[in-house]
């Protein structure tokens, strides 16, 4: 017992031992919340005697869930770690147990983006659509938006409507968006596939319609813990509220100052108003920071204090004093990149590994200049925006073979029936699709029925069918890793890669085998192929380039939840960070929270940089208002911006802030006013757009009006 509570500070200990009722933990950046969560789970199991299977611990990434399971295993020594998973993974567990309530089989498919794109490909081919009508990326976004807002009851069609009726709805659709949307619903139901939205929607539907199932899960989950509660969305909140309705033991951990996903549906109010929604809530503040130096924390605290929608608090340092937070003002973006490269080179010469250095930025496009300089100076780097491990072609192929054994679904069939080549190309696939449609069969069943057709002579279709049938026999009684190895061998897939000389792809398959083995050892008897495939479909990037000695480049959003010894936060220029797309005060507060998250990733050293210059409209580039928010007392400047530039920036920010708050006085200019622009000369104001913070001006020397930001210097015409 001493081991579980040992080394915890007062707030952490209070969180770990608060077992009953509603508990809200406000955990600042670097305050050890993951440690507290793991210890609380272990405390419930070891001290209170609660069965792990009666505890739900929700994390927001599968990587976090895996790390949590490892921590708890070390504390309890028990391989049974209950439900430690994401909301979506938990819903998979519910649906695999109770899918009969929605007339879906237990072995339903969990769809990822690659599956959705494959369905879109079928729809586009059937209905004569092209990417000119809508790209796949926009189509996926459109489907998600319709599911969340325009057609929130769509799932009722998937549950209650016969497949033929849903197909009719798709065939009769005429608008492009309707064709894609109903075509997708039809394709998904056809293969009993569910995407991330469906998982929660279907689970909530079951709980709403079947009181016995709802009560079963409520009674089972005696204790519910939710990490990163500031990122929770409406559907997740509804699910959580249902699940805790019996035992009323709900423990949430989050930091309102790290809410950076409102664009994905997160609502800061769920955390801030938790005590109002759940009367009797105990609130615990964990403010001791174990990550960053006092200098980094002082600058971070000064920044976030400017937000109004927050809980007033400050991170408290536990580490000794460190180096000051450095801020660099460059004359050009090229000079800024050169300064960053120079500082990194100096750090490396002093013995700092490249892998301990990370460059953060608001948007990917700002890396172009940095990359050019890094290449010239021979600084090794990697950008964290590559293809996710489970999205790589060879991994998708291997998993599609496994899905064929379990599901025989059309998506997997289409992906691997001709990989390696079996002479089953487009012509034969078109025949199979048309025949499957006419005969009401799956593509695999259709191929089996037509093996003797002339069309399939001279192909390896029979060998493929024989392979699937042979591998399917008894797979349920064998380890998944063994089934995978045999499949890759007998299918000829690994031999194909060897022939191609694709060592990197072979290495990726070896990594997949290792991940399957690790899954088997941690899940025990529950490690069925179906469970594994459902879990994999929910996985996010788990292979961020780890071992190589390279500087890491990533967006601030990507860096959420991570920490790095040395952090360079670049392009701190107004219009980049904060983004020029910010037009409201809540949006500006989210940008400031994002900057706060970026700064609190740094452990030992933090470097901030920006560059002056001109924007496309001729207006000057100002240092980010966030640098002014921090204040000069918390920053050590290598070179200060000119006093005139700072004065202009402060005037512009003050004016802009009034607009954001909806407190703007009369604008200096209105429609019809004559003005003079420093670059474009005299013109007439056509319109003042407060939402975008621009004037529309018809300049005398131009044929069409221009949108000019409020920050641009305009003088009244003499």
CSV table of N, CA and C in Angstrom, one decimal, residues 560-665:
chain,number,residue,atom,x,y,z
A,560,UNK,N,0.5,18.2,-28.3
A,560,UNK,CA,-0.3,18.2,-27.1
A,560,UNK,C,-0.1,16.9,-26.4
A,561,UNK,N,0.2,17.0,-25.1
A,561,UNK,CA,0.4,15.8,-24.2
A,561,UNK,C,1.8,15.3,-24.2
A,562,UNK,N,2.7,16.0,-25.0
A,562,UNK,CA,4.1,15.6,-25.0
A,562,UNK,C,5.0,16.6,-24.3
A,563,UNK,N,6.3,16.3,-24.1
A,563,UNK,CA,7.2,17.2,-23.5
A,563,UNK,C,8.6,17.0,-24.1
A,564,UNK,N,9.4,18.1,-24.1
A,564,UNK,CA,10.7,18.1,-24.8
A,564,UNK,C,11.7,18.9,-24.0
A,565,UNK,N,12.9,18.5,-23.9
A,565,UNK,CA,13.9,19.3,-23.2
A,565,UNK,C,14.1,20.7,-23.7
A,566,UNK,N,14.2,20.8,-25.1
A,566,UNK,CA,14.4,22.1,-25.7
A,566,UNK,C,13.4,22.4,-26.7
A,567,UNK,N,12.7,23.5,-26.6
A,567,UNK,CA,11.6,23.9,-27.5
A,567,UNK,C,11.8,25.2,-28.2
A,568,UNK,N,11.7,25.3,-29.5
A,568,UNK,CA,11.7,26.5,-30.3
A,568,UNK,C,10.3,26.7,-30.8
A,569,UNK,N,9.7,27.8,-30.4
A,569,UNK,CA,8.3,28.1,-30.9
A,569,UNK,C,8.5,29.3,-31.8
A,570,UNK,N,8.4,29.0,-33.1
A,570,UNK,CA,8.8,29.9,-34.2
A,570,UNK,C,7.5,30.6,-34.8
A,571,UNK,N,7.8,31.6,-35.7
A,571,UNK,CA,6.7,32.3,-36.4
A,571,UNK,C,5.7,32.9,-35.4
A,572,UNK,N,6.2,33.5,-34.3
A,572,UNK,CA,5.3,34.1,-33.4
A,572,UNK,C,5.0,35.5,-33.9
A,573,UNK,N,4.3,35.5,-35.1
A,573,UNK,CA,3.9,36.7,-35.8
A,573,UNK,C,2.4,36.9,-35.8
A,574,UNK,N,1.9,38.1,-35.6
A,574,UNK,CA,0.4,38.2,-35.6
A,574,UNK,C,-0.1,37.9,-37.0
A,575,UNK,N,-1.1,37.1,-37.1
A,575,UNK,CA,-1.7,36.6,-38.3
A,575,UNK,C,-1.2,35.2,-38.6
A,576,UNK,N,-0.1,34.8,-38.0
A,576,UNK,CA,0.3,33.4,-38.0
A,576,UNK,C,-0.1,32.7,-36.7
A,577,UNK,N,0.4,33.4,-35.6
A,577,UNK,CA,0.1,32.9,-34.2
A,577,UNK,C,-0.1,34.1,-33.4
A,578,UNK,N,-1.3,34.6,-33.1
A,578,UNK,CA,-2.6,33.9,-33.5
A,578,UNK,C,-2.9,34.0,-34.9
A,579,UNK,N,-3.7,33.0,-35.4
A,579,UNK,CA,-4.1,32.9,-36.8
A,579,UNK,C,-4.9,34.1,-37.3
A,580,UNK,N,-4.7,34.4,-38.5
A,580,UNK,CA,-5.5,35.5,-39.1
A,580,UNK,C,-6.9,35.2,-39.3
A,581,UNK,N,-7.3,33.9,-39.1
A,581,UNK,CA,-8.7,33.4,-39.2
A,581,UNK,C,-9.5,33.7,-37.9
A,582,UNK,N,-8.8,34.3,-36.9
A,582,UNK,CA,-9.5,34.5,-35.6
A,582,UNK,C,-10.3,35.8,-35.8
A,583,UNK,N,-11.7,35.7,-35.5
A,583,UNK,CA,-12.5,36.9,-35.6
A,583,UNK,C,-13.4,37.1,-34.4
A,584,UNK,N,-13.3,36.3,-33.4
A,584,UNK,CA,-14.1,36.4,-32.2
A,584,UNK,C,-13.2,36.3,-31.0
A,585,UNK,N,-13.7,36.8,-29.8
A,585,UNK,CA,-12.9,36.7,-28.6
A,585,UNK,C,-12.7,35.3,-28.1
A,586,UNK,N,-13.8,34.4,-28.2
A,586,UNK,CA,-13.5,33.0,-27.8
A,586,UNK,C,-12.5,32.3,-28.7
A,587,UNK,N,-12.5,32.6,-30.0
A,587,UNK,CA,-11.4,32.1,-30.8
A,587,UNK,C,-10.0,32.6,-30.5
A,588,UNK,N,-9.9,33.8,-30.1
A,588,UNK,CA,-8.6,34.4,-29.7
A,588,UNK,C,-8.2,33.7,-28.4
A,589,UNK,N,-9.1,33.5,-27.5
A,589,UNK,CA,-8.7,32.8,-26.2
A,589,UNK,C,-8.3,31.4,-26.5
A,590,UNK,N,-8.9,30.7,-27.5
A,590,UNK,CA,-8.4,29.4,-27.8
A,590,UNK,C,-7.0,29.4,-28.4
A,591,UNK,N,-6.7,30.4,-29.2
A,591,UNK,CA,-5.3,30.6,-29.7
A,591,UNK,C,-4.3,30.8,-28.6
A,592,UNK,N,-4.7,31.6,-27.6
A,592,UNK,CA,-3.8,31.9,-26.5
A,592,UNK,C,-3.6,30.6,-25.7
A,593,UNK,N,-4.7,29.8,-25.5
A,593,UNK,CA,-4.5,28.5,-24.9
A,593,UNK,C,-3.5,27.6,-25.6
A,594,UNK,N,-3.6,27.7,-27.0
A,594,UNK,CA,-2.7,26.9,-27.8
A,594,UNK,C,-1.3,27.3,-27.6
A,595,UNK,N,-1.1,28.6,-27.5
A,595,UNK,CA,0.3,29.1,-27.3
A,595,UNK,C,0.8,28.7,-25.9
A,596,UNK,N,-0.1,28.7,-24.9
A,596,UNK,CA,0.2,28.2,-23.6
A,596,UNK,C,0.6,26.7,-23.6
A,597,UNK,N,-0.1,25.9,-24.3
A,597,UNK,CA,0.2,24.5,-24.5
A,597,UNK,C,1.6,24.4,-25.1
A,598,UNK,N,1.9,25.1,-26.1
A,598,UNK,CA,3.2,25.1,-26.8
A,598,UNK,C,4.3,25.4,-25.8
A,599,UNK,N,4.1,26.5,-25.0
A,599,UNK,CA,5.2,26.9,-24.1
A,599,UNK,C,5.4,25.9,-23.0
A,600,UNK,N,4.3,25.3,-22.5
A,600,UNK,CA,4.5,24.3,-21.4
A,600,UNK,C,4.9,22.9,-21.8
A,601,UNK,N,5.2,22.8,-23.1
A,601,UNK,CA,5.9,21.5,-23.5
A,601,UNK,C,7.3,21.5,-23.2
A,602,UNK,N,7.9,22.7,-23.0
A,602,UNK,CA,9.4,22.8,-22.8
A,602,UNK,C,9.8,22.4,-21.3
A,603,UNK,N,10.8,21.7,-21.2
A,603,UNK,CA,11.3,21.3,-19.9
A,603,UNK,C,12.4,22.1,-19.4
A,604,UNK,N,13.5,22.3,-20.2
A,604,UNK,CA,14.7,23.0,-19.8
A,604,UNK,C,14.9,24.4,-20.4
A,605,UNK,N,14.6,24.5,-21.7
A,605,UNK,CA,14.9,25.8,-22.4
A,605,UNK,C,13.7,26.0,-23.4
A,606,UNK,N,13.3,27.3,-23.4
A,606,UNK,CA,12.3,27.7,-24.3
A,606,UNK,C,12.8,28.9,-25.1
A,607,UNK,N,12.6,28.8,-26.5
A,607,UNK,CA,13.0,29.9,-27.4
A,607,UNK,C,11.8,30.3,-28.2
A,608,UNK,N,11.6,31.6,-28.2
A,608,UNK,CA,10.5,32.2,-29.0
A,608,UNK,C,11.1,33.1,-30.1
A,609,UNK,N,10.5,33.1,-31.3
A,609,UNK,CA,11.0,33.9,-32.4
A,609,UNK,C,9.9,34.4,-33.3
A,610,UNK,N,10.2,35.5,-33.9
A,610,UNK,CA,9.3,36.1,-35.0
A,610,UNK,C,10.1,36.9,-35.9
A,611,UNK,N,9.5,37.3,-37.0
A,611,UNK,CA,10.2,38.1,-38.0
A,611,UNK,C,9.3,39.2,-38.5
A,612,UNK,N,10.0,40.4,-38.8
A,612,UNK,CA,9.2,41.5,-39.4
A,612,UNK,C,9.2,41.3,-40.9
A,613,UNK,N,8.6,42.3,-41.5
A,613,UNK,CA,8.4,42.2,-43.0
A,613,UNK,C,7.0,42.8,-43.4
A,614,UNK,N,6.6,42.5,-44.6
A,614,UNK,CA,5.3,43.0,-45.1
A,614,UNK,C,4.4,41.8,-45.4
A,615,UNK,N,3.1,42.0,-45.2
A,615,UNK,CA,2.1,41.1,-45.7
A,615,UNK,C,1.8,41.3,-47.1
A,616,UNK,N,1.0,40.4,-47.7
A,616,UNK,CA,0.6,40.6,-49.1
A,616,UNK,C,-0.1,41.9,-49.4
A,617,UNK,N,-0.9,42.4,-48.4
A,617,UNK,CA,-1.6,43.6,-48.6
A,617,UNK,C,-0.8,44.9,-48.4
A,618,UNK,N,0.5,44.7,-48.1
A,618,UNK,CA,1.4,45.8,-47.9
A,618,UNK,C,1.4,46.2,-46.4
A,619,UNK,N,0.6,45.7,-45.5
A,619,UNK,CA,0.6,46.1,-44.1
A,619,UNK,C,1.8,45.5,-43.4
A,620,UNK,N,2.3,46.1,-42.4
A,620,UNK,CA,3.5,45.6,-41.7
A,620,UNK,C,3.2,44.3,-40.9
A,621,UNK,N,4.2,43.4,-40.7
A,621,UNK,CA,4.0,42.3,-39.9
A,621,UNK,C,4.4,42.6,-38.5
A,622,UNK,N,3.5,42.4,-37.5
A,622,UNK,CA,3.8,42.7,-36.2
A,622,UNK,C,4.1,41.5,-35.4
A,623,UNK,N,5.0,41.7,-34.3
A,623,UNK,CA,5.2,40.5,-33.4
A,623,UNK,C,3.8,40.1,-32.8
A,624,UNK,N,3.7,38.8,-32.5
A,624,UNK,CA,2.5,38.3,-31.9
A,624,UNK,C,2.1,39.0,-30.7
A,625,UNK,N,0.8,39.3,-30.6
A,625,UNK,CA,0.3,39.9,-29.3
A,625,UNK,C,0.6,39.1,-28.1
A,626,UNK,N,0.8,37.8,-28.3
A,626,UNK,CA,1.1,36.9,-27.2
A,626,UNK,C,2.4,37.2,-26.6
A,627,UNK,N,3.4,37.7,-27.4
A,627,UNK,CA,4.7,38.1,-26.9
A,627,UNK,C,4.5,39.4,-26.0
A,628,UNK,N,3.6,40.2,-26.4
A,628,UNK,CA,3.3,41.4,-25.6
A,628,UNK,C,2.5,41.0,-24.3
A,629,UNK,N,1.7,40.0,-24.4
A,629,UNK,CA,0.9,39.5,-23.3
A,629,UNK,C,1.9,39.0,-22.2
A,630,UNK,N,2.9,38.3,-22.6
A,630,UNK,CA,3.9,37.7,-21.7
A,630,UNK,C,4.6,38.9,-20.9
A,631,UNK,N,5.0,39.9,-21.7
A,631,UNK,CA,5.7,41.0,-21.0
A,631,UNK,C,7.2,40.9,-21.0
A,632,UNK,N,7.9,42.0,-21.1
A,632,UNK,CA,9.4,42.0,-21.3
A,632,UNK,C,10.1,41.5,-20.0
A,633,UNK,N,9.4,41.5,-18.8
A,633,UNK,CA,10.1,41.1,-17.6
A,633,UNK,C,10.3,39.6,-17.6
A,634,UNK,N,9.5,38.8,-18.4
A,634,UNK,CA,9.7,37.4,-18.4
A,634,UNK,C,10.5,36.9,-19.6
A,635,UNK,N,10.9,37.8,-20.5
A,635,UNK,CA,11.6,37.4,-21.7
A,635,UNK,C,13.0,38.1,-21.7
A,636,UNK,N,14.0,37.3,-22.3
A,636,UNK,CA,15.3,37.9,-22.6
A,636,UNK,C,15.4,38.0,-24.1
A,637,UNK,N,15.5,39.3,-24.6
A,637,UNK,CA,15.5,39.5,-26.0
A,637,UNK,C,17.0,39.5,-26.5
A,638,UNK,N,17.2,38.8,-27.6
A,638,UNK,CA,18.5,38.8,-28.3
A,638,UNK,C,18.5,40.2,-29.1
A,639,UNK,N,17.4,40.6,-29.5
A,639,UNK,CA,17.3,41.9,-30.2
A,639,UNK,C,15.8,42.4,-30.1
A,640,UNK,N,15.6,43.6,-29.6
A,640,UNK,CA,14.2,44.1,-29.4
A,640,UNK,C,13.7,44.6,-30.7
A,641,UNK,N,12.4,44.4,-31.0
A,641,UNK,CA,11.8,45.1,-32.2
A,641,UNK,C,11.9,46.6,-32.0
A,642,UNK,N,11.9,47.4,-33.1
A,642,UNK,CA,12.0,48.8,-33.0
A,642,UNK,C,10.8,49.4,-32.2
A,643,UNK,N,11.1,50.5,-31.5
A,643,UNK,CA,10.0,51.1,-30.6
A,643,UNK,C,8.8,51.5,-31.4
A,644,UNK,N,9.1,52.0,-32.6
A,644,UNK,CA,8.0,52.4,-33.5
A,644,UNK,C,7.1,51.3,-33.9
A,645,UNK,N,7.7,50.1,-34.2
A,645,UNK,CA,6.9,48.9,-34.6
A,645,UNK,C,6.1,48.4,-33.4
A,646,UNK,N,6.7,48.4,-32.3
A,646,UNK,CA,5.9,48.0,-31.1
A,646,UNK,C,4.8,48.9,-30.8
A,647,UNK,N,5.0,50.2,-30.9
A,647,UNK,CA,3.9,51.2,-30.6
A,647,UNK,C,2.7,51.0,-31.6
A,648,UNK,N,3.1,50.8,-32.9
A,648,UNK,CA,2.0,50.5,-33.9
A,648,UNK,C,1.3,49.2,-33.6
A,649,UNK,N,2.0,48.2,-33.2
A,649,UNK,CA,1.4,46.9,-32.9
A,649,UNK,C,0.5,47.0,-31.7
A,650,UNK,N,0.9,47.7,-30.6
A,650,UNK,CA,0.0,47.9,-29.5
A,650,UNK,C,-1.2,48.6,-29.8
A,651,UNK,N,-1.1,49.7,-30.6
A,651,UNK,CA,-2.3,50.4,-31.0
A,651,UNK,C,-3.3,49.5,-31.8
A,652,UNK,N,-2.7,48.8,-32.8
A,652,UNK,CA,-3.5,47.9,-33.6
A,652,UNK,C,-4.2,46.8,-32.7
A,653,UNK,N,-3.4,46.2,-31.8
A,653,UNK,CA,-4.0,45.1,-30.9
A,653,UNK,C,-5.1,45.7,-30.0
A,654,UNK,N,-4.9,46.9,-29.5
A,654,UNK,CA,-6.0,47.5,-28.7
A,654,UNK,C,-7.2,47.7,-29.4
A,655,UNK,N,-7.1,48.2,-30.7
A,655,UNK,CA,-8.3,48.4,-31.5
A,655,UNK,C,-8.9,47.1,-31.8
A,656,UNK,N,-8.1,46.1,-32.2
A,656,UNK,CA,-8.6,44.8,-32.6
A,656,UNK,C,-9.3,44.1,-31.4
A,657,UNK,N,-8.8,44.3,-30.2
A,657,UNK,CA,-9.4,43.7,-29.1
A,657,UNK,C,-10.8,44.2,-28.8
A,658,UNK,N,-11.0,45.5,-29.0
A,658,UNK,CA,-12.3,46.0,-28.9
A,658,UNK,C,-13.3,45.4,-29.9
A,659,UNK,N,-12.8,45.2,-31.1
A,659,UNK,CA,-13.7,44.6,-32.1
A,659,UNK,C,-14.1,43.1,-31.6
A,660,UNK,N,-13.0,42.4,-31.2
A,660,UNK,CA,-13.3,41.0,-30.7
A,660,UNK,C,-14.2,40.9,-29.6
A,661,UNK,N,-14.2,41.9,-28.7
A,661,UNK,CA,-15.1,41.9,-27.5
A,661,UNK,C,-16.5,42.5,-27.9
A,662,UNK,N,-16.6,42.9,-29.1
A,662,UNK,CA,-17.9,43.5,-29.5
A,662,UNK,C,-18.1,44.9,-28.8
A,663,UNK,N,-17.0,45.6,-28.5
A,663,UNK,CA,-17.1,46.9,-27.8
A,663,UNK,C,-16.5,48.0,-28.7
A,664,UNK,N,-16.4,47.8,-29.9
A,664,UNK,CA,-15.8,48.7,-30.8
A,664,UNK,C,-16.5,50.0,-30.9
A,665,UNK,N,-15.7,51.1,-30.9
A,665,UNK,CA,-16.3,52.4,-31.1
A,665,UNK,C,-16.5,52.5,-32.6
